Short mmCIF file of C-alpha atoms in Angstrom, two decimals:
data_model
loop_
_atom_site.label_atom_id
_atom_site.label_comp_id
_atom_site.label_asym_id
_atom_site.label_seq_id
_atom_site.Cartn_x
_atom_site.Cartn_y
_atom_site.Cartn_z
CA UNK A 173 0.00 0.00 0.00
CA UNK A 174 1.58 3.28 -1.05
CA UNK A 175 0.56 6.27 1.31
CA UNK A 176 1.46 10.02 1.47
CA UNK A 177 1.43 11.78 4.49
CA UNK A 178 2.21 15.03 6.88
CA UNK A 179 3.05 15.68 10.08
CA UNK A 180 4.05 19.06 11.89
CA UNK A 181 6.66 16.65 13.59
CA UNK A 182 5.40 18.21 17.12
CA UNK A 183 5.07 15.63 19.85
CA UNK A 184 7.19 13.26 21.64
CA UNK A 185 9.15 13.04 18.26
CA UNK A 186 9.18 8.99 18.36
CA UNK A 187 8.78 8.97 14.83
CA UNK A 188 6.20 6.14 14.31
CA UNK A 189 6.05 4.76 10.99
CA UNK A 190 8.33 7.67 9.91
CA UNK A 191 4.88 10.21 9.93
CA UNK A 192 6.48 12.56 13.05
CA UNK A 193 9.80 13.83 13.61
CA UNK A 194 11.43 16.15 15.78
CA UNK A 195 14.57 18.89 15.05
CA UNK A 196 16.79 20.40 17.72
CA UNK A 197 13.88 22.73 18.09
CA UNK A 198 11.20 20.48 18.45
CA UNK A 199 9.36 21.54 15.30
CA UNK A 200 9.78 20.49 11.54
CA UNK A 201 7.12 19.98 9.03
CA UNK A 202 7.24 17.15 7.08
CA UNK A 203 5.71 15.35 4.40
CA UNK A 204 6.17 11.23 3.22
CA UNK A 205 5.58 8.66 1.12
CA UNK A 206 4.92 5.28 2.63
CA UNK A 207 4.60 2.00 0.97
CA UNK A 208 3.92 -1.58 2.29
CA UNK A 209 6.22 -3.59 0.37
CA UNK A 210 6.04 -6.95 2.75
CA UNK A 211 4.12 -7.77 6.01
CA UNK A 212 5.22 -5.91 8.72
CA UNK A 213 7.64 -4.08 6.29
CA UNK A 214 7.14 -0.28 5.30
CA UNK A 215 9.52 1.55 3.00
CA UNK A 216 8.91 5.38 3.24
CA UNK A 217 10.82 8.32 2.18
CA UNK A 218 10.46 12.69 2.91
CA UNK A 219 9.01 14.37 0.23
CA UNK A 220 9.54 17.72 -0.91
CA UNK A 221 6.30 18.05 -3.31
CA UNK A 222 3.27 16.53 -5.06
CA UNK A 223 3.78 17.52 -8.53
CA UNK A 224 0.44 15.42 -9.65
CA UNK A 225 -2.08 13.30 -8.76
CA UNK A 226 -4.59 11.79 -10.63
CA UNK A 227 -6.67 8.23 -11.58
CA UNK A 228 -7.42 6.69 -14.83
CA UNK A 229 -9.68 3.86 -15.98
CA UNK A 230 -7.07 1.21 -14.70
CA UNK A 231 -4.93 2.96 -12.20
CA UNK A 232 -4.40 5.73 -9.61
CA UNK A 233 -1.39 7.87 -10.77
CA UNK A 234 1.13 10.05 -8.55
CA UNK A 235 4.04 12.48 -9.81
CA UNK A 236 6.26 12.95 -6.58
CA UNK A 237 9.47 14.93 -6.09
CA UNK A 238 10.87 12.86 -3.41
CA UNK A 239 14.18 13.95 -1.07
CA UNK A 240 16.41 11.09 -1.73
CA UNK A 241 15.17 10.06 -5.11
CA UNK A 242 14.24 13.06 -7.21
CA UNK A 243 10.82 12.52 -9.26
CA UNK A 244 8.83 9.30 -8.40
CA UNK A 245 6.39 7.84 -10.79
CA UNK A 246 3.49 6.11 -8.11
CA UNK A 247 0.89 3.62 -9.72
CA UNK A 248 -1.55 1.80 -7.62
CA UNK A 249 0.40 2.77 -4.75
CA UNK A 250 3.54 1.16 -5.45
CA UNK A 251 6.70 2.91 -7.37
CA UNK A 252 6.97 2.16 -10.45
CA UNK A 253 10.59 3.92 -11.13
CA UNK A 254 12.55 7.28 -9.28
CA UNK A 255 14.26 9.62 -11.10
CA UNK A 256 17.81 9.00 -9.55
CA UNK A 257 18.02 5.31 -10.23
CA UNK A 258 15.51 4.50 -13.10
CA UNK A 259 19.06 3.95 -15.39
CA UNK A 260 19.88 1.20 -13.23
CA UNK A 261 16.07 -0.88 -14.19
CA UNK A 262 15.67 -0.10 -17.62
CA UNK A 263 19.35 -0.44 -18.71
CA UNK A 264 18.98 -3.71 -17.41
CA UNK A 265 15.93 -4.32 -19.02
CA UNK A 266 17.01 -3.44 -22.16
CA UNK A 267 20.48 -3.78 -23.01
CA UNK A 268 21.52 -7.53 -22.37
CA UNK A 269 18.90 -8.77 -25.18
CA UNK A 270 19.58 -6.12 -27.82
CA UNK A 271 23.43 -6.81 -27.37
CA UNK A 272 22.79 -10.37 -27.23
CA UNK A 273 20.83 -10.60 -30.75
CA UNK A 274 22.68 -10.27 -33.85
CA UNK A 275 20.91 -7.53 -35.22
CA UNK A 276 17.64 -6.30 -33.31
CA UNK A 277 16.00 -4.07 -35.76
CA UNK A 278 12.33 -4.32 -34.23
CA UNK A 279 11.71 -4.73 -31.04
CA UNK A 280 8.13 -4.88 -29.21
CA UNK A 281 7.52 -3.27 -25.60
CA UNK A 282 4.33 -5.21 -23.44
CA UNK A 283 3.46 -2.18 -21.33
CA UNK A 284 6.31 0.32 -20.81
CA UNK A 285 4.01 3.43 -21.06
CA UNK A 286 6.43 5.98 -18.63
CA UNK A 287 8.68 5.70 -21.80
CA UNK A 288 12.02 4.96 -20.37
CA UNK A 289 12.36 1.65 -22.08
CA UNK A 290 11.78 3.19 -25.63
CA UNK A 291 14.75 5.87 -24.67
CA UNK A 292 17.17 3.08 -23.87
CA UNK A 293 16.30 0.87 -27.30
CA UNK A 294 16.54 3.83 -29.08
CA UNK A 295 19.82 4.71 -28.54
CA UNK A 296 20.58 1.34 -30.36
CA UNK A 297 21.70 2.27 -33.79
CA UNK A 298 20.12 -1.07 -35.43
CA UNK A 299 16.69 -0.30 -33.97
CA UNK A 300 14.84 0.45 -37.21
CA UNK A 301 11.44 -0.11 -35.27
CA UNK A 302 9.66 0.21 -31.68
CA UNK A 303 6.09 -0.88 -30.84
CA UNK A 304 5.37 0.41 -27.59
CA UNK A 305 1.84 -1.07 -26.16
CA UNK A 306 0.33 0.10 -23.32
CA UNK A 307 -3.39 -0.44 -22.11
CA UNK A 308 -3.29 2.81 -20.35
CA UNK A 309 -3.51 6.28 -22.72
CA UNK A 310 -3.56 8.75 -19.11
CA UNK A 311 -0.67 7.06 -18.03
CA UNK A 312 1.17 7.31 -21.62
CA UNK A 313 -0.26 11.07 -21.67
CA UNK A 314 0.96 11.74 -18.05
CA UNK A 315 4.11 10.73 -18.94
CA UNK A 316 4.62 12.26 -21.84
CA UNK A 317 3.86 15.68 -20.21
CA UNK A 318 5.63 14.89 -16.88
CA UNK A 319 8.94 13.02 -17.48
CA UNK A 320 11.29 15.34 -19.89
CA UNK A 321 13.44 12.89 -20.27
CA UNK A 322 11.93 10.92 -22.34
CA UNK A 323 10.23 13.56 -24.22
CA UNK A 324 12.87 13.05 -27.12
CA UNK A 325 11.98 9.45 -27.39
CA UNK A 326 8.49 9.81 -27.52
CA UNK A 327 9.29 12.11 -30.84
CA UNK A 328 11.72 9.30 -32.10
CA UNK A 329 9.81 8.12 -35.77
CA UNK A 330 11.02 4.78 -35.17
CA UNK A 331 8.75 4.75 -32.10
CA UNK A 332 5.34 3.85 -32.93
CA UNK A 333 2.95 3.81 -29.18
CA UNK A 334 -0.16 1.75 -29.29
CA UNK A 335 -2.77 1.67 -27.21
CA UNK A 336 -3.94 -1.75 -26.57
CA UNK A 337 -4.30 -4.84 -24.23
CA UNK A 338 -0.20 -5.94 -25.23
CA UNK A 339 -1.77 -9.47 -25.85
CA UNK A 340 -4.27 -8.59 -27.63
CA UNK A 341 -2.21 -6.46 -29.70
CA UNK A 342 0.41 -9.33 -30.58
CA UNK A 343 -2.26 -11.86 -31.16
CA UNK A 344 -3.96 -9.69 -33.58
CA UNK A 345 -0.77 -8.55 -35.30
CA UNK A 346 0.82 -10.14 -38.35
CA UNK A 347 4.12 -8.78 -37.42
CA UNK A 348 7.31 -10.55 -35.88
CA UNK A 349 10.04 -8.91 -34.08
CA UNK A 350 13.64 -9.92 -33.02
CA UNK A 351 12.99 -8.94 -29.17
CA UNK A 352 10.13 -8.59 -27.50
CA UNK A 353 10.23 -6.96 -23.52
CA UNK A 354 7.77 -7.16 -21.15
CA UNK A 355 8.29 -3.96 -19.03
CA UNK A 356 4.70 -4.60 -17.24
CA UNK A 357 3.50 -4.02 -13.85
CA UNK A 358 4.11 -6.47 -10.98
CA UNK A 359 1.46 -9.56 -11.23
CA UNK A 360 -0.35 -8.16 -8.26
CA UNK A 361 -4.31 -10.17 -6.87
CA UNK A 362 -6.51 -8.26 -8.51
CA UNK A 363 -4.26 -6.44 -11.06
CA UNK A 364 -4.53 -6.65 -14.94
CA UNK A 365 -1.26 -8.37 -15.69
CA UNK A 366 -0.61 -11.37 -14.07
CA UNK A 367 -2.15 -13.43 -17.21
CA UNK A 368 0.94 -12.04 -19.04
CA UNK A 369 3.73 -14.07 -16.89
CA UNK A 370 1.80 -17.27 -17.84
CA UNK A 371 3.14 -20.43 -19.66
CA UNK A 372 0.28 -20.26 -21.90
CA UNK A 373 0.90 -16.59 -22.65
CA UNK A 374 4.73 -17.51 -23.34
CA UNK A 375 4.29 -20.23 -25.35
CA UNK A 376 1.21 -19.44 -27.47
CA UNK A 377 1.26 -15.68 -28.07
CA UNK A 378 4.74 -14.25 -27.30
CA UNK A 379 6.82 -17.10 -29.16
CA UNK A 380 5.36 -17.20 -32.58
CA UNK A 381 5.81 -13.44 -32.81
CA UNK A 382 9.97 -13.59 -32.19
CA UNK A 383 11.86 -13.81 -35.25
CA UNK A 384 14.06 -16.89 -35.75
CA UNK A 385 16.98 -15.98 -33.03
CA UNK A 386 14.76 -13.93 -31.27
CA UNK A 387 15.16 -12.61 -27.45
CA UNK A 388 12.18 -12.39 -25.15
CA UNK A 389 13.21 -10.62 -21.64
CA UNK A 390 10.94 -9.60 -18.93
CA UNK A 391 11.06 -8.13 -15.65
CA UNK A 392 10.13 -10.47 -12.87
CA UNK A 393 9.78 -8.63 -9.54
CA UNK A 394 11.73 -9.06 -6.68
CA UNK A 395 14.79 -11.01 -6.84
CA UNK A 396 16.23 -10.37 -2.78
CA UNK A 397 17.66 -13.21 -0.73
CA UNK A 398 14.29 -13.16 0.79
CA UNK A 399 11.82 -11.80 -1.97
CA UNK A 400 12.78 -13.93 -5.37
CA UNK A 401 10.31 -16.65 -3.92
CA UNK A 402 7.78 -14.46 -4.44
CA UNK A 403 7.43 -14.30 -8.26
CA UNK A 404 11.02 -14.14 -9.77
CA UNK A 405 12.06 -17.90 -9.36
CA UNK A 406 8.58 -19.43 -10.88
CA UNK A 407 8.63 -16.99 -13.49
CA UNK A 408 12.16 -17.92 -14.20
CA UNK A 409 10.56 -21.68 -13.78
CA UNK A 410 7.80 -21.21 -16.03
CA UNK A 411 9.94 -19.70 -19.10
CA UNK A 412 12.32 -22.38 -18.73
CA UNK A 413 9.32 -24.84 -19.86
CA UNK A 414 8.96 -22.64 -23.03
CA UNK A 415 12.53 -21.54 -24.10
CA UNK A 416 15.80 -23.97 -24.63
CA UNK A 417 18.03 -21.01 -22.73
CA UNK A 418 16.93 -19.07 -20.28
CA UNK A 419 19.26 -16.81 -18.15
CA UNK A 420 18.13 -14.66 -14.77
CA UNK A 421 19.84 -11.88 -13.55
CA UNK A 422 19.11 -9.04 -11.14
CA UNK A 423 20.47 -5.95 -9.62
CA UNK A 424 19.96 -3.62 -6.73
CA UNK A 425 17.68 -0.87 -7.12
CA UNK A 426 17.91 1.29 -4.30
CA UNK A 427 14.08 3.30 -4.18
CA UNK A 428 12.80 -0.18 -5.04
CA UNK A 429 14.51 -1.48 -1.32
CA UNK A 430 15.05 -4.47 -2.92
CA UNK A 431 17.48 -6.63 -5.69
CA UNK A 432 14.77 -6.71 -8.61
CA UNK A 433 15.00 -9.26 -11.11
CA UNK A 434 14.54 -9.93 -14.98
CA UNK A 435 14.59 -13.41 -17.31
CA UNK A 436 15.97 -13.55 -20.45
CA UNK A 437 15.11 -16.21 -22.94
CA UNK A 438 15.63 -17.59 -26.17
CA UNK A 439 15.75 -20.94 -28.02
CA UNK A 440 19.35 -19.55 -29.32
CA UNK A 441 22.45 -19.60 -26.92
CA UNK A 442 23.46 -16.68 -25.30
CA UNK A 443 27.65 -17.15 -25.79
CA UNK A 444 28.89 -13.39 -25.81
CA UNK A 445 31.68 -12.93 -23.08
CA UNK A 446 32.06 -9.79 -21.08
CA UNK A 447 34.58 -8.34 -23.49
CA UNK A 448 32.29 -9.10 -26.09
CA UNK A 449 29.29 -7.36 -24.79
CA UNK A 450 31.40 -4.71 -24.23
CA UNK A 451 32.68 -4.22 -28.52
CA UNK A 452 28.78 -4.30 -29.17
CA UNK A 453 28.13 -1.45 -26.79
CA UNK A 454 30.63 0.69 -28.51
CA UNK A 455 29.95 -0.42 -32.05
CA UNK A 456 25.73 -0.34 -31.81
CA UNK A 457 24.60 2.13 -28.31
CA UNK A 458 24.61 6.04 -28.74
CA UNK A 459 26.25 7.90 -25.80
CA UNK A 460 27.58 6.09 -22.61
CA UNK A 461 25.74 3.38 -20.11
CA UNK A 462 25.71 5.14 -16.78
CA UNK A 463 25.35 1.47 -15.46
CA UNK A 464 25.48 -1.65 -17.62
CA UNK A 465 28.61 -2.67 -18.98
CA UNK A 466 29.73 -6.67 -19.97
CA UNK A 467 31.36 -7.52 -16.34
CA UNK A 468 28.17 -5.69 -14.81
CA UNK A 469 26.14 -8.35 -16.37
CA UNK A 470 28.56 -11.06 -15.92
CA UNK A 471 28.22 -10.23 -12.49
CA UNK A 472 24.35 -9.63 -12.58
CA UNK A 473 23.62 -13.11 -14.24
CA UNK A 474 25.71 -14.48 -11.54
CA UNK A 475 23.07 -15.06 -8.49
CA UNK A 476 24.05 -15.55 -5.44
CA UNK A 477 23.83 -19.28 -4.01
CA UNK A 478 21.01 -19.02 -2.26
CA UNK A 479 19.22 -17.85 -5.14
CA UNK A 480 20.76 -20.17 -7.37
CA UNK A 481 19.94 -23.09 -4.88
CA UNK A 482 16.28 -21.98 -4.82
CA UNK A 483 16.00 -21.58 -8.88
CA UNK A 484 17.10 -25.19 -9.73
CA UNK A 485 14.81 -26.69 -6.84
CA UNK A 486 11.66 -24.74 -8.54
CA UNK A 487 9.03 -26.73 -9.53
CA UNK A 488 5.82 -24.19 -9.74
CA UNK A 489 5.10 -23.29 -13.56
CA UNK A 490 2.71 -19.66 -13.35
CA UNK A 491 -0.81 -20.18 -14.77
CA UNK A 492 -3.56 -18.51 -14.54
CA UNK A 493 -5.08 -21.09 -11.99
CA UNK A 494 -1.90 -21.16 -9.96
CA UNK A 495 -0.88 -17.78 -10.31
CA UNK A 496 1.89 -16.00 -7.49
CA UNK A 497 1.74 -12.87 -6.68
CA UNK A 498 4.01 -9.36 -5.22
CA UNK A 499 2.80 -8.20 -2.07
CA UNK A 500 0.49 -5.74 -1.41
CA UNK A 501 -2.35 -3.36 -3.37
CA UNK A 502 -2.06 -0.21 -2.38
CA UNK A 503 -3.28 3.56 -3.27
CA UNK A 504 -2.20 6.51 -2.71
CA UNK A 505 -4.01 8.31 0.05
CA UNK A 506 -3.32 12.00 1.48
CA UNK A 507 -3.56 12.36 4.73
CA UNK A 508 -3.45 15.54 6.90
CA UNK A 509 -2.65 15.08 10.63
CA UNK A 510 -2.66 17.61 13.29
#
């Protein structure tokens, strides 16, 4: 559950759940966002404004310029990427199955409507076309008018944005593509998108439409020493009962308070060594990775043992009948305390 709320900070100054705190003076307004990200676990951080608020069809949306993370995109109550280490996700996302494939000229993005997964592929000089698709227009519109950063990619040609249920949208579509992402929302009870981490969704909709040598990558939520049970290891499970190679890897995200973690998968071998990755990131990616390089993902597909240990001991395949899911369902909330 993702909550924002003030305090005056006057009182006894014991700070609980972060809402009231006191200075040398005994006084200091303040103003946080709080999010339930496990039983008994609350991640919260000061902010300095609400730039926006607002709610769509699907989802409640929130614009916040937060103290230790800059701008914070909030859907549903839970963060969906900060402004200070977004790089660090969507580099990740991105980057290991372009440089992986041969020669990704189209790509296809399930979801992905903030934007910041077009900017990364299209930096890569083969990428010839984007399909972005994204069920939600007011969150593609918010973003578009909220998040400069990605204001340029949005004006890219190669980008085309569609608005559409993503499988839907592939099932209907005569097109193939050499990589197809799936930058979608957490599969959360109750929430649109679990049916999209399904083997049936793999294997009937999302593998016909790769090209032959074609990557398919997702994000798969938490990937801690304690959260990759959630979601991350059967979803790693479940693609591994579709694809002939399939290789997780994660990486700390620091507003996320977590390791988060992605799949990659292909029925072609992934064989490119560090240095390798690293000739294809000079050769094919305009300007400079502020965080992926080859021994970043050498060291990223390298899970700890733990991790490893649980991986090769899954047995759970995701369906829609036996479907996991994140923690939590939260919205934001605004709450004024005296």
């Amino acid at each position: 559950m993702g909550e924002i709320s003030c305090s005056n900070g006057i009182g006894n100054g014991n700070g609980v759940n972060g809402k009231t705190h006191s200075s040398l003076n005994g006084y200091r307004k303040s103003c946080w966002y709080e999010e339930e990200i496990e039983e008994n676990l609350r991640w919260c951080f000061a902010l300095n404004s609400i730039l926006h608020t607002g709610a769509s069809r699907y989802q409640d949306i929130a614009l916040l310029d937060t103290k230790p993370f800059g701008k914070a995109l909030i859907i549903d109550g839970k963060l969906q990427s900060a402004e200070v280490d977004e790089f660090i996700y969507h580099e990740s996302l991105v980057h290991p199955a372009l440089l992986h494939h041969s020669s990704p000229k189209t790509v296809f993005i399930m979801g992905g409507g903030e934007g910041s997964t077009a900017r990364e592929i299209l930096r890569h000089k083969t990428a010839v076309k984007v399909v972005m698709c994204d069920i939600d227009e007011e969150v593609v519109d918010f973003c578009k008018a909220y998040l400069v950063v990605n204001r340029e990619a949005f004006c890219d040609p190669r980008l085309e944005v569609i608005i559409n249920d993503a499988r839907a949208e592939l099932e209907i579509g005569k097109e193939c593509y050499d990589v197809i992402i799936g930058d979608l929302a957490d599969p959360i009870e109750g929430g649109p998108c679990y049916k999209l981490y399904t083997k049936s969704f793999y294997e009937h909709t999302v593998k016909p439409k790769l090209n032959r040598g074609g990557i398919f990558v997702t994000q798969a939520g938490p990937a801690g020493i304690f959260s990759h049970t959630e979601v991350f290891s059967c979803i790693c499970n479940t693609l591994k009962q579709v694809f002939k190679y399939v290789v997780p890897y994660s990486a700390h995200i620091p507003s996320f308070a977590d390791t988060w973690g992605w799949v990659m998968a292909s029925d072609t071998p992934f064989t490119l060594s560090a240095d390798e990755l690293d000739s294809r990131i000079k050769q094919r990616i305009k300007g400079e990775n502020r965080y992926l390089d080859g021994k970043t993902f050498s060291s990223a597909s390298t899970l700890s043992k733990a991790v490893r240990k649980s991986l090769d001991n899954e047995t759970h395949v995701y369906t829609e009948g036996t479907a996991r899911f994140i923690y939590g369902h939260g919205s934001v909330q605004k709450q004024n305390q005296a």
